[in-house]
Amino acid sequence: MTGGPNEVWSYGEQAYPILRDHLLLRERLHPYLRRLSEDAHRTGAPPMRPLFFDFPEDERAWEVDDQFLLGPDLLVAPVYEAGARARRVYLPAVARWLDPVIGRALEGGSTLDAEAPLERLPVFVREGADVADLFG
């Protein structure tokens, strides 16, 4: 072992492949994240934002306080409850959302039960977004 107690391999055999996959996804998302940072610098738009930021006409988007958008194209639904392996997710209206796990488009303006196994955070991609190819 090298490095400190917070290296990805220091959390054990079960955690290592999960952490490795997330690090690889972060690397694939790097160009998208760079664009978001440039947009934040140029326009002041926050990279991490509430749903109503991009969907102000969607009344339900104003009520969601446990999900967020990472830029305009990624909807992230963190799991806040210890031991939970699923959660309710609201998909904002006026867009269709791709579930990269099942590989199908879902209608916006709807709520669904998203699976959230330990190795995966519920993330949805706005249909037509370039970043859709980065998941899988």
CSV table of N, CA and C in Angstrom, one decimal:
chain,number,residue,atom,x,y,z
A,1,MET,N,0.8,-1.2,0.0
A,1,MET,CA,0.0,0.0,0.0
A,1,MET,C,0.9,1.3,0.0
A,2,THR,N,0.4,2.2,-0.8
A,2,THR,CA,1.1,3.5,-0.8
A,2,THR,C,0.1,4.6,-0.6
A,3,GLY,N,0.5,5.8,-0.3
A,3,GLY,CA,-0.4,6.9,-0.2
A,3,GLY,C,-1.1,6.9,1.2
A,4,GLY,N,-2.1,7.7,1.3
A,4,GLY,CA,-2.8,7.9,2.6
A,4,GLY,C,-4.0,7.0,2.7
A,5,PRO,N,-4.7,7.1,3.8
A,5,PRO,CA,-5.8,6.2,4.1
A,5,PRO,C,-7.0,6.6,3.3
A,6,ASN,N,-7.0,7.6,2.5
A,6,ASN,CA,-8.1,7.9,1.7
A,6,ASN,C,-8.0,7.6,0.2
A,7,GLU,N,-7.0,6.8,-0.1
A,7,GLU,CA,-6.8,6.4,-1.5
A,7,GLU,C,-7.9,5.4,-1.9
A,8,VAL,N,-8.3,5.3,-3.2
A,8,VAL,CA,-9.4,4.4,-3.6
A,8,VAL,C,-9.2,3.0,-3.2
A,9,TRP,N,-8.0,2.5,-3.1
A,9,TRP,CA,-7.8,1.1,-2.8
A,9,TRP,C,-7.8,0.9,-1.3
A,10,SER,N,-7.8,1.9,-0.5
A,10,SER,CA,-7.8,1.8,1.0
A,10,SER,C,-9.1,1.5,1.6
A,11,TYR,N,-10.2,1.5,0.8
A,11,TYR,CA,-11.5,1.3,1.3
A,11,TYR,C,-12.0,-0.2,1.2
A,12,GLY,N,-11.2,-1.0,0.7
A,12,GLY,CA,-11.5,-2.5,0.6
A,12,GLY,C,-11.8,-3.0,-0.8
A,13,GLU,N,-11.9,-4.3,-0.9
A,13,GLU,CA,-12.1,-4.9,-2.2
A,13,GLU,C,-13.5,-4.6,-2.8
A,14,GLN,N,-14.5,-4.5,-1.9
A,14,GLN,CA,-15.9,-4.2,-2.5
A,14,GLN,C,-16.0,-2.8,-3.0
A,15,ALA,N,-15.3,-1.9,-2.3
A,15,ALA,CA,-15.4,-0.4,-2.7
A,15,ALA,C,-14.6,-0.1,-3.9
A,16,TYR,N,-13.4,-0.8,-4.0
A,16,TYR,CA,-12.5,-0.4,-5.1
A,16,TYR,C,-13.1,-0.3,-6.5
A,17,PRO,N,-13.7,-1.3,-7.0
A,17,PRO,CA,-14.2,-1.2,-8.3
A,17,PRO,C,-15.3,-0.2,-8.5
A,18,ILE,N,-16.1,0.1,-7.5
A,18,ILE,CA,-17.1,1.1,-7.5
A,18,ILE,C,-16.4,2.5,-7.6
A,19,LEU,N,-15.5,2.8,-6.8
A,19,LEU,CA,-14.7,4.0,-6.8
A,19,LEU,C,-14.0,4.2,-8.1
A,20,ARG,N,-13.4,3.1,-8.6
A,20,ARG,CA,-12.6,3.2,-9.9
A,20,ARG,C,-13.6,3.6,-11.0
A,21,ASP,N,-14.8,3.0,-11.1
A,21,ASP,CA,-15.7,3.3,-12.1
A,21,ASP,C,-16.2,4.7,-12.1
A,22,HIS,N,-16.4,5.2,-10.8
A,22,HIS,CA,-16.7,6.7,-10.7
A,22,HIS,C,-15.6,7.6,-11.1
A,23,LEU,N,-14.4,7.2,-10.8
A,23,LEU,CA,-13.3,8.1,-11.2
A,23,LEU,C,-13.1,8.1,-12.8
A,24,LEU,N,-13.4,6.9,-13.4
A,24,LEU,CA,-13.3,6.9,-14.8
A,24,LEU,C,-14.4,7.7,-15.5
A,25,LEU,N,-15.6,7.6,-14.9
A,25,LEU,CA,-16.7,8.5,-15.4
A,25,LEU,C,-16.4,10.0,-15.2
A,26,ARG,N,-15.8,10.3,-14.1
A,26,ARG,CA,-15.4,11.7,-14.0
A,26,ARG,C,-14.4,12.1,-15.1
A,27,GLU,N,-13.5,11.3,-15.4
A,27,GLU,CA,-12.5,11.6,-16.5
A,27,GLU,C,-13.2,11.8,-17.8
A,28,ARG,N,-14.2,10.9,-18.1
A,28,ARG,CA,-14.9,11.0,-19.3
A,28,ARG,C,-15.8,12.3,-19.4
A,29,LEU,N,-16.2,12.7,-18.2
A,29,LEU,CA,-17.0,14.0,-18.1
A,29,LEU,C,-16.2,15.2,-18.1
A,30,HIS,N,-14.9,15.1,-18.1
A,30,HIS,CA,-14.0,16.3,-18.0
A,30,HIS,C,-14.3,17.4,-19.0
A,31,PRO,N,-14.4,17.1,-20.3
A,31,PRO,CA,-14.7,18.1,-21.2
A,31,PRO,C,-16.1,18.8,-20.9
A,32,TYR,N,-17.1,18.1,-20.5
A,32,TYR,CA,-18.4,18.7,-20.1
A,32,TYR,C,-18.2,19.6,-18.9
A,33,LEU,N,-17.5,19.1,-17.9
A,33,LEU,CA,-17.2,19.9,-16.7
A,33,LEU,C,-16.4,21.2,-17.0
A,34,ARG,N,-15.5,21.0,-17.9
A,34,ARG,CA,-14.7,22.2,-18.3
A,34,ARG,C,-15.6,23.3,-19.0
A,35,ARG,N,-16.5,22.8,-19.8
A,35,ARG,CA,-17.5,23.7,-20.5
A,35,ARG,C,-18.4,24.4,-19.4
A,36,LEU,N,-18.8,23.6,-18.4
A,36,LEU,CA,-19.6,24.2,-17.4
A,36,LEU,C,-18.9,25.3,-16.6
A,37,SER,N,-17.6,25.0,-16.3
A,37,SER,CA,-16.8,26.0,-15.6
A,37,SER,C,-16.6,27.3,-16.4
A,38,GLU,N,-16.4,27.1,-17.7
A,38,GLU,CA,-16.2,28.3,-18.6
A,38,GLU,C,-17.5,29.1,-18.6
A,39,ASP,N,-18.7,28.4,-18.7
A,39,ASP,CA,-20.0,29.0,-18.7
A,39,ASP,C,-20.2,29.8,-17.4
A,40,ALA,N,-19.8,29.2,-16.3
A,40,ALA,CA,-19.9,29.8,-15.0
A,40,ALA,C,-19.1,31.1,-15.0
A,41,HIS,N,-17.9,31.0,-15.5
A,41,HIS,CA,-17.0,32.2,-15.5
A,41,HIS,C,-17.6,33.3,-16.4
A,42,ARG,N,-18.1,32.9,-17.6
A,42,ARG,CA,-18.6,33.9,-18.6
A,42,ARG,C,-20.0,34.4,-18.2
A,43,THR,N,-20.9,33.6,-17.7
A,43,THR,CA,-22.3,34.0,-17.5
A,43,THR,C,-22.7,34.0,-16.0
A,44,GLY,N,-22.0,33.4,-15.2
A,44,GLY,CA,-22.4,33.3,-13.8
A,44,GLY,C,-23.4,32.1,-13.5
A,45,ALA,N,-23.7,31.3,-14.5
A,45,ALA,CA,-24.6,30.2,-14.3
A,45,ALA,C,-23.8,29.1,-13.5
A,46,PRO,N,-24.4,28.7,-12.4
A,46,PRO,CA,-23.7,27.7,-11.6
A,46,PRO,C,-23.7,26.3,-12.2
A,47,PRO,N,-22.6,25.6,-12.2
A,47,PRO,CA,-22.6,24.2,-12.7
A,47,PRO,C,-23.6,23.3,-12.1
A,48,MET,N,-23.7,23.4,-10.7
A,48,MET,CA,-24.6,22.6,-10.0
A,48,MET,C,-25.8,23.5,-9.6
A,49,ARG,N,-27.0,23.1,-10.0
A,49,ARG,CA,-28.1,24.0,-9.8
A,49,ARG,C,-29.4,23.3,-9.6
A,50,PRO,N,-30.4,24.0,-9.0
A,50,PRO,CA,-31.7,23.4,-8.8
A,50,PRO,C,-32.4,23.2,-10.1
A,51,LEU,N,-33.4,22.3,-10.1
A,51,LEU,CA,-34.1,22.0,-11.4
A,51,LEU,C,-34.8,23.2,-12.0
A,52,PHE,N,-35.3,24.1,-11.2
A,52,PHE,CA,-36.0,25.3,-11.7
A,52,PHE,C,-35.1,26.2,-12.5
A,53,PHE,N,-33.8,26.1,-12.3
A,53,PHE,CA,-32.9,27.0,-13.0
A,53,PHE,C,-33.0,26.8,-14.5
A,54,ASP,N,-33.1,25.6,-15.0
A,54,ASP,CA,-33.3,25.3,-16.4
A,54,ASP,C,-34.7,25.0,-16.8
A,55,PHE,N,-35.6,24.9,-15.8
A,55,PHE,CA,-37.0,24.6,-16.1
A,55,PHE,C,-37.9,25.5,-15.3
A,56,PRO,N,-37.8,26.8,-15.5
A,56,PRO,CA,-38.6,27.7,-14.6
A,56,PRO,C,-40.1,27.6,-14.9
A,57,GLU,N,-40.5,27.1,-16.0
A,57,GLU,CA,-41.9,27.0,-16.3
A,57,GLU,C,-42.6,25.8,-15.7
A,58,ASP,N,-41.8,24.9,-15.2
A,58,ASP,CA,-42.2,23.6,-14.7
A,58,ASP,C,-42.5,23.8,-13.2
A,59,GLU,N,-43.7,23.9,-12.7
A,59,GLU,CA,-44.0,24.2,-11.3
A,59,GLU,C,-43.5,23.2,-10.4
A,60,ARG,N,-43.5,21.9,-10.8
A,60,ARG,CA,-43.0,20.9,-9.9
A,60,ARG,C,-41.5,20.9,-9.7
A,61,ALA,N,-40.8,21.5,-10.7
A,61,ALA,CA,-39.3,21.7,-10.6
A,61,ALA,C,-39.0,22.6,-9.4
A,62,TRP,N,-39.8,23.5,-9.1
A,62,TRP,CA,-39.6,24.4,-8.0
A,62,TRP,C,-39.8,23.7,-6.6
A,63,GLU,N,-40.4,22.6,-6.6
A,63,GLU,CA,-40.7,21.9,-5.3
A,63,GLU,C,-39.6,20.9,-5.0
A,64,VAL,N,-38.8,20.4,-6.0
A,64,VAL,CA,-37.8,19.4,-5.8
A,64,VAL,C,-36.6,20.0,-5.1
A,65,ASP,N,-36.3,19.4,-3.9
A,65,ASP,CA,-35.1,19.9,-3.2
A,65,ASP,C,-34.1,18.9,-2.8
A,66,ASP,N,-34.2,17.7,-3.4
A,66,ASP,CA,-33.2,16.6,-3.2
A,66,ASP,C,-32.6,16.1,-4.4
A,67,GLN,N,-32.7,16.8,-5.5
A,67,GLN,CA,-32.1,16.5,-6.8
A,67,GLN,C,-31.4,17.7,-7.3
A,68,PHE,N,-30.5,17.6,-8.3
A,68,PHE,CA,-30.0,18.8,-8.9
A,68,PHE,C,-29.5,18.5,-10.3
A,69,LEU,N,-29.3,19.6,-11.1
A,69,LEU,CA,-28.8,19.5,-12.4
A,69,LEU,C,-27.3,19.8,-12.3
A,70,LEU,N,-26.5,19.0,-13.1
A,70,LEU,CA,-25.1,19.3,-13.3
A,70,LEU,C,-25.1,19.8,-14.7
A,71,GLY,N,-25.1,21.2,-14.8
A,71,GLY,CA,-25.3,21.8,-16.1
A,71,GLY,C,-26.7,21.5,-16.6
A,72,PRO,N,-26.9,21.8,-17.9
A,72,PRO,CA,-28.2,21.7,-18.4
A,72,PRO,C,-28.6,20.2,-18.8
A,73,ASP,N,-27.6,19.3,-18.8
A,73,ASP,CA,-27.9,18.0,-19.4
A,73,ASP,C,-27.9,16.8,-18.5
A,74,LEU,N,-27.4,17.0,-17.2
A,74,LEU,CA,-27.4,15.9,-16.3
A,74,LEU,C,-28.2,16.1,-15.1
A,75,LEU,N,-29.1,15.2,-14.8
A,75,LEU,CA,-30.0,15.2,-13.7
A,75,LEU,C,-29.4,14.2,-12.7
A,76,VAL,N,-29.1,14.7,-11.5
A,76,VAL,CA,-28.5,13.8,-10.5
A,76,VAL,C,-29.5,13.7,-9.3
A,77,ALA,N,-29.7,12.5,-8.9
A,77,ALA,CA,-30.7,12.2,-7.8
A,77,ALA,C,-29.9,11.4,-6.7
A,78,PRO,N,-29.2,12.1,-5.8
A,78,PRO,CA,-28.5,11.4,-4.8
A,78,PRO,C,-29.4,10.7,-3.8
A,79,VAL,N,-28.8,9.7,-3.2
A,79,VAL,CA,-29.5,8.8,-2.2
A,79,VAL,C,-29.1,9.3,-0.9
A,80,TYR,N,-30.0,9.9,-0.1
A,80,TYR,CA,-29.7,10.5,1.2
A,80,TYR,C,-30.0,9.6,2.4
A,81,GLU,N,-30.7,8.5,2.1
A,81,GLU,CA,-31.1,7.6,3.2
A,81,GLU,C,-30.2,6.4,3.3
A,82,ALA,N,-29.6,6.2,4.4
A,82,ALA,CA,-28.7,5.1,4.6
A,82,ALA,C,-29.3,3.8,4.3
A,83,GLY,N,-28.7,3.0,3.5
A,83,GLY,CA,-29.2,1.6,3.2
A,83,GLY,C,-30.2,1.6,2.1
A,84,ALA,N,-30.7,2.8,1.6
A,84,ALA,CA,-31.7,2.8,0.5
A,84,ALA,C,-31.1,2.3,-0.8
A,85,ARG,N,-31.8,1.6,-1.6
A,85,ARG,CA,-31.3,1.1,-2.8
A,85,ARG,C,-32.2,1.5,-4.0
A,86,ALA,N,-33.1,2.4,-3.7
A,86,ALA,CA,-34.0,3.0,-4.7
A,86,ALA,C,-34.5,4.4,-4.2
A,87,ARG,N,-35.0,5.2,-5.1
A,87,ARG,CA,-35.5,6.5,-4.6
A,87,ARG,C,-36.4,7.0,-5.7
A,88,ARG,N,-37.4,7.9,-5.3
A,88,ARG,CA,-38.3,8.6,-6.2
A,88,ARG,C,-37.5,9.7,-6.9
A,89,VAL,N,-37.7,9.8,-8.2
A,89,VAL,CA,-37.0,10.9,-9.0
A,89,VAL,C,-38.0,11.6,-9.9
A,90,TYR,N,-38.0,12.9,-9.9
A,90,TYR,CA,-38.8,13.7,-10.7
A,90,TYR,C,-38.0,14.1,-12.0
A,91,LEU,N,-38.5,13.8,-13.1
A,91,LEU,CA,-37.9,14.2,-14.4
A,91,LEU,C,-38.6,15.5,-14.9
A,92,PRO,N,-37.9,16.6,-15.0
A,92,PRO,CA,-38.5,17.9,-15.4
A,92,PRO,C,-39.2,17.8,-16.8
A,93,ALA,N,-40.3,18.5,-16.9
A,93,ALA,CA,-41.1,18.6,-18.1
A,93,ALA,C,-40.3,19.4,-19.2
A,94,VAL,N,-40.9,19.3,-20.4
A,94,VAL,CA,-40.3,20.0,-21.5
A,94,VAL,C,-39.0,19.4,-22.0
A,95,ALA,N,-38.7,18.2,-21.5
A,95,ALA,CA,-37.6,17.4,-22.0
A,95,ALA,C,-37.9,16.0,-21.9
A,96,ARG,N,-37.1,15.2,-22.6
A,96,ARG,CA,-37.1,13.7,-22.4
A,96,ARG,C,-35.8,13.4,-21.8
A,97,TRP,N,-35.8,12.4,-21.0
A,97,TRP,CA,-34.6,12.0,-20.2
A,97,TRP,C,-34.2,10.6,-20.5
A,98,LEU,N,-32.9,10.4,-20.7
A,98,LEU,CA,-32.4,9.0,-21.0
A,98,LEU,C,-31.9,8.5,-19.7
A,99,ASP,N,-32.3,7.2,-19.5
A,99,ASP,CA,-31.7,6.5,-18.3
A,99,ASP,C,-30.6,5.6,-18.9
A,100,PRO,N,-29.3,6.0,-18.7
A,100,PRO,CA,-28.2,5.3,-19.3
A,100,PRO,C,-28.1,3.8,-18.9
A,101,VAL,N,-28.7,3.4,-17.7
A,101,VAL,CA,-28.7,2.1,-17.3
A,101,VAL,C,-29.6,1.2,-18.1
A,102,ILE,N,-30.8,1.6,-18.4
A,102,ILE,CA,-31.7,0.8,-19.1
A,102,ILE,C,-31.7,1.2,-20.6
A,103,GLY,N,-31.1,2.3,-21.0
A,103,GLY,CA,-30.9,2.7,-22.3
A,103,GLY,C,-32.2,3.1,-23.0
A,104,ARG,N,-33.1,3.7,-22.3
A,104,ARG,CA,-34.3,4.2,-22.9
A,104,ARG,C,-34.7,5.6,-22.5
A,105,ALA,N,-35.4,6.2,-23.3
A,105,ALA,CA,-35.9,7.6,-23.1
A,105,ALA,C,-37.1,7.6,-22.2
A,106,LEU,N,-37.2,8.5,-21.3
A,106,LEU,CA,-38.4,8.6,-20.4
A,106,LEU,C,-38.9,10.0,-20.5
A,107,GLU,N,-40.3,10.1,-20.5
A,107,GLU,CA,-40.9,11.4,-20.6
A,107,GLU,C,-40.7,12.3,-19.4
A,108,GLY,N,-40.4,13.6,-19.7
A,108,GLY,CA,-40.3,14.6,-18.6
A,108,GLY,C,-41.7,14.9,-18.0
A,109,GLY,N,-41.7,15.5,-16.9
A,109,GLY,CA,-43.0,15.8,-16.2
A,109,GLY,C,-43.5,14.6,-15.5
A,110,SER,N,-42.7,13.6,-15.3
A,110,SER,CA,-43.1,12.3,-14.6
A,110,SER,C,-42.2,12.0,-13.4
A,111,THR,N,-42.7,11.2,-12.5
A,111,THR,CA,-41.9,10.7,-11.4
A,111,THR,C,-41.8,9.2,-11.5
A,112,LEU,N,-40.6,8.7,-11.1
A,112,LEU,CA,-40.4,7.2,-11.2
A,112,LEU,C,-39.6,6.8,-10.0
A,113,ASP,N,-39.6,5.5,-9.8
A,113,ASP,CA,-38.7,4.9,-8.8
A,113,ASP,C,-37.5,4.4,-9.5
A,114,ALA,N,-36.4,5.0,-9.1
A,114,ALA,CA,-35.1,4.7,-9.8
A,114,ALA,C,-34.3,3.8,-8.9
A,115,GLU,N,-33.7,2.8,-9.4
A,115,GLU,CA,-32.9,1.9,-8.7
A,115,GLU,C,-31.6,2.6,-8.3
A,116,ALA,N,-31.1,2.3,-7.1
A,116,ALA,CA,-29.9,3.0,-6.7
A,116,ALA,C,-29.0,2.0,-5.9
A,117,PRO,N,-28.5,1.0,-6.6
A,117,PRO,CA,-27.6,0.0,-5.9
A,117,PRO,C,-26.4,0.8,-5.5
A,118,LEU,N,-25.7,0.2,-4.6
A,118,LEU,CA,-24.5,0.8,-4.0
A,118,LEU,C,-23.5,1.3,-5.1
A,119,GLU,N,-23.4,0.6,-6.2
A,119,GLU,CA,-22.4,1.0,-7.2
A,119,GLU,C,-22.9,2.0,-8.2
A,120,ARG,N,-24.1,2.5,-8.0
A,120,ARG,CA,-24.6,3.5,-9.0
A,120,ARG,C,-25.5,4.5,-8.4
A,121,LEU,N,-25.3,5.7,-8.7
A,121,LEU,CA,-26.1,6.9,-8.4
A,121,LEU,C,-27.1,7.1,-9.5
A,122,PRO,N,-28.4,7.4,-9.2
A,122,PRO,CA,-29.3,7.7,-10.2
A,122,PRO,C,-29.0,9.0,-11.0
A,123,VAL,N,-28.6,8.9,-12.2
A,123,VAL,CA,-28.3,10.0,-13.1
A,123,VAL,C,-29.1,9.8,-14.4
A,124,PHE,N,-29.6,10.9,-14.9
A,124,PHE,CA,-30.4,10.9,-16.1
A,124,PHE,C,-29.8,12.0,-17.0
A,125,VAL,N,-29.9,11.7,-18.3
A,125,VAL,CA,-29.3,12.6,-19.3
A,125,VAL,C,-30.4,13.1,-20.2
A,126,ARG,N,-30.3,14.5,-20.4
A,126,ARG,CA,-31.3,15.1,-21.3
A,126,ARG,C,-31.1,14.5,-22.7
A,127,GLU,N,-32.2,14.1,-23.3
A,127,GLU,CA,-32.2,13.5,-24.6
A,127,GLU,C,-31.6,14.5,-25.6
A,128,GLY,N,-30.7,14.0,-26.4
A,128,GLY,CA,-30.0,14.8,-27.4
A,128,GLY,C,-28.7,15.4,-26.9
A,129,ALA,N,-28.4,15.3,-25.6
A,129,ALA,CA,-27.1,15.8,-25.1
A,129,ALA,C,-25.9,15.0,-25.5
A,130,ASP,N,-24.8,15.7,-25.8
A,130,ASP,CA,-23.6,15.1,-26.1
A,130,ASP,C,-23.1,14.1,-25.1
A,131,VAL,N,-23.3,14.4,-23.8
A,131,VAL,CA,-22.8,13.6,-22.7
A,131,VAL,C,-23.4,12.2,-22.6
A,132,ALA,N,-24.5,12.0,-23.3
A,132,ALA,CA,-25.2,10.7,-23.3
A,132,ALA,C,-24.2,9.5,-23.6
A,133,ASP,N,-23.3,9.8,-24.5
A,133,ASP,CA,-22.4,8.7,-25.0
A,133,ASP,C,-21.4,8.4,-23.9
A,134,LEU,N,-21.2,9.2,-22.9
A,134,LEU,CA,-20.2,8.9,-21.9
A,134,LEU,C,-20.6,7.9,-20.8
A,135,PHE,N,-21.9,7.6,-20.8
A,135,PHE,CA,-22.4,6.7,-19.8
A,135,PHE,C,-22.6,5.3,-20.4
A,136,GLY,N,-22.5,4.3,-19.6
A,136,GLY,CA,-22.7,3.0,-20.1
A,136,GLY,C,-21.9,1.9,-19.5
